[in-house]
PDB file of C-alpha atoms in Angstrom:
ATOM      1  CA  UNK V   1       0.000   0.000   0.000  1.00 94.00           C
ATOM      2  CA  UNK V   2       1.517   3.302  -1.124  1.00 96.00           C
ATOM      3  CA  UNK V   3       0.445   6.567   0.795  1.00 97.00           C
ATOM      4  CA  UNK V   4       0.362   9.867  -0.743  1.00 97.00           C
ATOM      5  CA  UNK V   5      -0.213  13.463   0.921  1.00 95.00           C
ATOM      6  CA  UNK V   6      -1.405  16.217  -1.037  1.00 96.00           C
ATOM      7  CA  UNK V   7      -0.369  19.473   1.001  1.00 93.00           C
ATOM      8  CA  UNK V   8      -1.574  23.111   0.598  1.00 92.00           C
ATOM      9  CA  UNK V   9      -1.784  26.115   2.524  1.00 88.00           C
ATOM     10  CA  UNK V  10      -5.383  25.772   3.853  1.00 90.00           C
ATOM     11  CA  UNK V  11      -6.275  22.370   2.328  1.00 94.00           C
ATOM     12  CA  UNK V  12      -9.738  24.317   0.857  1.00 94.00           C
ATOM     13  CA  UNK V  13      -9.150  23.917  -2.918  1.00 96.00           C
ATOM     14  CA  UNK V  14      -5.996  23.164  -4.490  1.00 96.00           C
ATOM     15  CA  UNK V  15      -4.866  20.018  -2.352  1.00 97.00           C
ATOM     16  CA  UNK V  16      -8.554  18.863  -1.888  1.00 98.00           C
ATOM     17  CA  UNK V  17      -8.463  18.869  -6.038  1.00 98.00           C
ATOM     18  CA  UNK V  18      -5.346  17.256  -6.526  1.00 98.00           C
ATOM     19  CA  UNK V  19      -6.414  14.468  -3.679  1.00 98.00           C
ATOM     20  CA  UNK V  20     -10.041  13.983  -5.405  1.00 98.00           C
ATOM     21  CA  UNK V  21      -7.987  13.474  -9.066  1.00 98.00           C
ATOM     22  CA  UNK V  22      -5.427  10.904  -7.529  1.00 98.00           C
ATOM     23  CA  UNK V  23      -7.615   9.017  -5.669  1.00 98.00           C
ATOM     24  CA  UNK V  24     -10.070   8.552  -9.150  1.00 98.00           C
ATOM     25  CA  UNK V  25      -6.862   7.990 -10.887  1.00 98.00           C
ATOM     26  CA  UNK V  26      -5.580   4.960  -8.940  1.00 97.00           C
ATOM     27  CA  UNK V  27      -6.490   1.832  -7.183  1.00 93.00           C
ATOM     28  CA  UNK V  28      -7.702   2.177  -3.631  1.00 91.00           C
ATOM     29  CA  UNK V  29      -6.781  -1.028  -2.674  1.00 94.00           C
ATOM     30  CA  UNK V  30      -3.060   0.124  -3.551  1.00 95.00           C
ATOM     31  CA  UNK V  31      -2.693   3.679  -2.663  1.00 97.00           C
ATOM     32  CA  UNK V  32      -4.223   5.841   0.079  1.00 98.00           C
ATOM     33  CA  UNK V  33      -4.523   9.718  -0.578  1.00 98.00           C
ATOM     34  CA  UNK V  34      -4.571  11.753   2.227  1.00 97.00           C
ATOM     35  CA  UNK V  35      -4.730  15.469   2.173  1.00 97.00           C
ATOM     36  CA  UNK V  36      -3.811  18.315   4.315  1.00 95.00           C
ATOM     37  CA  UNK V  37      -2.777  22.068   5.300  1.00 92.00           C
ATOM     38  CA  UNK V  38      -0.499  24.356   7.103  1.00 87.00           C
ATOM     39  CA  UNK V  39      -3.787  25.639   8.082  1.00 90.00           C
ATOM     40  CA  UNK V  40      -7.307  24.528   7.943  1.00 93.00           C
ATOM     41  CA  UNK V  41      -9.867  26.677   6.116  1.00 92.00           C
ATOM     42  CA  UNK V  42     -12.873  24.380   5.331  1.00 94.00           C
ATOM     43  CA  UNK V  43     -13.296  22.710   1.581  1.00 97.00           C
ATOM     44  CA  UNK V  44     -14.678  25.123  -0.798  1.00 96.00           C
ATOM     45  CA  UNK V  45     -17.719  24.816  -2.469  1.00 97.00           C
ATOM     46  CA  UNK V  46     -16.856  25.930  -6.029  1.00 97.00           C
ATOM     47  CA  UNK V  47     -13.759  23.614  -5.850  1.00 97.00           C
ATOM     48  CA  UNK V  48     -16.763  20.983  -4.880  1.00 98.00           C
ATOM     49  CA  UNK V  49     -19.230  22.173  -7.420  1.00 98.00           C
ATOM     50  CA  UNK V  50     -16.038  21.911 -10.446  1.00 97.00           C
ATOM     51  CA  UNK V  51     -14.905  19.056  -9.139  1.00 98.00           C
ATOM     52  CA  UNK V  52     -18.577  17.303  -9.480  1.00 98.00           C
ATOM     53  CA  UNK V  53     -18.871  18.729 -12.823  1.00 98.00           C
ATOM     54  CA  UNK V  54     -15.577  16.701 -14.045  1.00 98.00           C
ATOM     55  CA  UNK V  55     -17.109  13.667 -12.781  1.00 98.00           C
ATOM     56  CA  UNK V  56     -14.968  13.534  -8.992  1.00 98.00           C
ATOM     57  CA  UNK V  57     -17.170  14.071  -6.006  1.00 98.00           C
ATOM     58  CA  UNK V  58     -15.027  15.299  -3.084  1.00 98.00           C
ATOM     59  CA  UNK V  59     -18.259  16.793  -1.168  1.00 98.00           C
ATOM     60  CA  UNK V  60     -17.514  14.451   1.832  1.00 97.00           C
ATOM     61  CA  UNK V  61     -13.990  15.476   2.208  1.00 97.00           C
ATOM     62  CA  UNK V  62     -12.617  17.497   5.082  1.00 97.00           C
ATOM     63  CA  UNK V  63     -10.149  19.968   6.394  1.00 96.00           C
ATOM     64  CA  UNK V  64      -7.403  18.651   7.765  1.00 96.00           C
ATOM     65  CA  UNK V  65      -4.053  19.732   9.451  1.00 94.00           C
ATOM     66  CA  UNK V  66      -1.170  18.298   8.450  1.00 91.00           C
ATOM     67  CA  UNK V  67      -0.459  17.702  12.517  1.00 89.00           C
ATOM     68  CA  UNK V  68      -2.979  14.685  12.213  1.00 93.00           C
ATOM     69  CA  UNK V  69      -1.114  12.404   9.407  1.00 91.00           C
ATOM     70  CA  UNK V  70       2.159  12.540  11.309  1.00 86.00           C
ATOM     71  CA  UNK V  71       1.953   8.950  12.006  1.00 89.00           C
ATOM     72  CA  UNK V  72       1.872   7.741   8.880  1.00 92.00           C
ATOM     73  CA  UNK V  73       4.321   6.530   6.505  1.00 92.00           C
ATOM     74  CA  UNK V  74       3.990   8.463   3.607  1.00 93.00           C
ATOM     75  CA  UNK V  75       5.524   7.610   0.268  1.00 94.00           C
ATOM     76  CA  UNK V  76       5.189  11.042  -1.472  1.00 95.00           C
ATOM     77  CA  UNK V  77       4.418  14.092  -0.069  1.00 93.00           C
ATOM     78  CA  UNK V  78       3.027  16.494  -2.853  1.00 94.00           C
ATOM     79  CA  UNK V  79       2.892  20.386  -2.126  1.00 91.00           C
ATOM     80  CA  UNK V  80       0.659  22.721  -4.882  1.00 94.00           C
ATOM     81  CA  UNK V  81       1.612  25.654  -3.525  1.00 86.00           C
ATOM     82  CA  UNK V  82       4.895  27.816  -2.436  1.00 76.00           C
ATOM     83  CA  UNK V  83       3.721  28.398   0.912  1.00 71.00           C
ATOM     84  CA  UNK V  84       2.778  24.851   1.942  1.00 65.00           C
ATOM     85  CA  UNK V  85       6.326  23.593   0.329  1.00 63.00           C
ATOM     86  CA  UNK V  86       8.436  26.426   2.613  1.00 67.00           C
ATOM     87  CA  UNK V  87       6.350  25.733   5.933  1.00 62.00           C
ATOM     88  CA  UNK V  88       6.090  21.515   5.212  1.00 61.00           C
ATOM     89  CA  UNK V  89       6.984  20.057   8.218  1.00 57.00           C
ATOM     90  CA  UNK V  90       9.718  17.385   8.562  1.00 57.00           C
ATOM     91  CA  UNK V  91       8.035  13.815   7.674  1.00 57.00           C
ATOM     92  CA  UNK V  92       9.818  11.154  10.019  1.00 59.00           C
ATOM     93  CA  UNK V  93       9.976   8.956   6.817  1.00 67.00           C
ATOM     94  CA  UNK V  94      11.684   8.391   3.410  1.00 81.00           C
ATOM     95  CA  UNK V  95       8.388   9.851   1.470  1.00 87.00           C
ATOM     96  CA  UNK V  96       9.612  11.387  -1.959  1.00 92.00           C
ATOM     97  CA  UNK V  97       8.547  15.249  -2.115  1.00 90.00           C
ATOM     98  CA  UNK V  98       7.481  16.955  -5.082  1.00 93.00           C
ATOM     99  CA  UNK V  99       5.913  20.207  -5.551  1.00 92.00           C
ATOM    100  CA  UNK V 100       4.163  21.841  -7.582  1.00 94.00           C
ATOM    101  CA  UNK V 101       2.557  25.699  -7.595  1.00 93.00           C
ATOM    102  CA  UNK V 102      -0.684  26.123  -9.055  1.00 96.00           C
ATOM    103  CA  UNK V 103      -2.027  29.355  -8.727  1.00 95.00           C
ATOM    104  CA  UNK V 104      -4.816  29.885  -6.191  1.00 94.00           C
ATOM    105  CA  UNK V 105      -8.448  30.235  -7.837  1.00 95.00           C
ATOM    106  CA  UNK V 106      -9.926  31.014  -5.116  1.00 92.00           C
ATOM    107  CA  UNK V 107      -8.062  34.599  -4.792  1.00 92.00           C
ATOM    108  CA  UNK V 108      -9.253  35.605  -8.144  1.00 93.00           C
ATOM    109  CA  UNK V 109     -11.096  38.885  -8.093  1.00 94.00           C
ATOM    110  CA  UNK V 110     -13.630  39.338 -10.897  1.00 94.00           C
ATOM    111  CA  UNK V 111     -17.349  38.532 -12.097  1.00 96.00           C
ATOM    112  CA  UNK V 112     -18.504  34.763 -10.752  1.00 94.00           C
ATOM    113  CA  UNK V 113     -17.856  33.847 -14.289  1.00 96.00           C
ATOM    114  CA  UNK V 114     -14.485  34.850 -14.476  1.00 96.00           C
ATOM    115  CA  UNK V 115     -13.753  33.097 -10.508  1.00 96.00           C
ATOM    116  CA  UNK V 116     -15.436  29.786 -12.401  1.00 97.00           C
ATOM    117  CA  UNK V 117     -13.422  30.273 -15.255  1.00 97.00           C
ATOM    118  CA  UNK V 118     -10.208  30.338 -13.209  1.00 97.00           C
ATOM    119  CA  UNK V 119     -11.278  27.409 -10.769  1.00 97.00           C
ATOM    120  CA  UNK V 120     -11.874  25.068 -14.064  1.00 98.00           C
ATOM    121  CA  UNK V 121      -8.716  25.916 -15.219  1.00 98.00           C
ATOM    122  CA  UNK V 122      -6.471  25.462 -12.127  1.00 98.00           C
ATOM    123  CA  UNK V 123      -8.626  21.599 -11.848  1.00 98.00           C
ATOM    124  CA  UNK V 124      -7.610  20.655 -15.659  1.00 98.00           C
ATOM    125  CA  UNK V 125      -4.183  22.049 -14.414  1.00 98.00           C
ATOM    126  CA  UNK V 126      -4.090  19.693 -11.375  1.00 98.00           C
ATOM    127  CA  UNK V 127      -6.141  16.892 -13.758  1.00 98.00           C
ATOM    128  CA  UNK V 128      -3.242  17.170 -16.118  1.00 98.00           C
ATOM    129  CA  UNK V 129      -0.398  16.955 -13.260  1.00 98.00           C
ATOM    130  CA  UNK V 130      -2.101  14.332 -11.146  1.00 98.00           C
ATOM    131  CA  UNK V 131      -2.514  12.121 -14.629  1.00 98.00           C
ATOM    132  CA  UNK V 132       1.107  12.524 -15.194  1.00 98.00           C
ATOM    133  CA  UNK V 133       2.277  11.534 -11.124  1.00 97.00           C
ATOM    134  CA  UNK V 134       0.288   8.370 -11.795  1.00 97.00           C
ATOM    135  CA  UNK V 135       1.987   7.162 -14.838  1.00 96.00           C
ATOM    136  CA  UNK V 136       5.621   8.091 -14.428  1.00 96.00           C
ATOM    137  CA  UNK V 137       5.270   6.493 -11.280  1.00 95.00           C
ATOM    138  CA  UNK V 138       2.777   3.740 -11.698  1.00 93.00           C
ATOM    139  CA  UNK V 139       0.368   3.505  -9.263  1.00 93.00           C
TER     140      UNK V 139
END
C-alpha cells in the first residue's frame, strides 16, 4: 500500500483537487490519498461544485491539518503551492517530495464567471499533473 499526501496552505481547494484526481486515478486497494494544510480553512464549495462537474465528487472530504497524518508513513508528499512547500513540516519517513505551484483560484477577483473560469482551469491544471504523477510512477 503506497500513501500519498497532497499538502496546501489551507487544504480548501488546491490540495482537496489534486487528492479527489489521484484518488479517481488509482487503485484504492493500492494507494491511500490523504490530504492536508499548514492551516485549515474548510473545503470550498466551487472547488466541490467543479470538481462534481468533471465527474470527482469530493463533497464528503474534510479539512485537515497536516499535525494529524504525522503517524503515517507516507511515500510522497506532494505540495501545490509555495507556501505549503516552505512551511512543510519534517516527515519522520523516506516519502519522496514533489511540488508543484498552481495558482490559487480562489483569490481571483472578478465577475462569478471569471472566478469559475479560473477554478476550471487550475482543476484541468491539477487533472493534467495528477494524470502525469500516476503514470511516471505507476500507481
Amino acid at each position: 500500500m503506497k500513501n500519498i499526501l497532497v499538502l496546501c496552505t489551507g487544504n480548501s481547494c488546491r490540495s482537496q483537487m489534486a487528492h479527489g484526481y489521484l484518488a479517481h486515478f488509482t487503485d484504492s486497494d493500492k494507494v491511500t490519498v490523504y490530504s492536508a494544510g499548514v492551516e485549515t480553512h474548510g473545503v470550498n464549495a466551487l472547488a466541490v461544485a467543479i470538481m462534481k462537474e468533471d465527474g470527482v465528487d469530493i463533497s464528503k472530504h474534510t479539512s485537515n491539518h497536516v499535525e494529524e497524518y504525522f503517524e503515517i508513513p507516507f511515500d510522497y508528499v506532494i505540495t501545490v503551492c509555495d507556501n505549503a512547500k516552505e512551511r512543510c513540516p519534517f516527515f519522520p519517513t523516506q516519502a519522496v517530495k514533489l511540488h508543484y505551484n498552481f495558482p490559487d483560484p480562489s483569490k481571483v477577483k472578478g465577475s462569478t464567471m471569471e472566478v469559475i473560469e479560473e477554478f476550471r482551469r487550475v482543476r484541468e491544471m491539477i487533472k493534467d499533473y495528477c494524470k502525469d504523477f500516476v503514470a511516471t510512477h505507476n500507481l
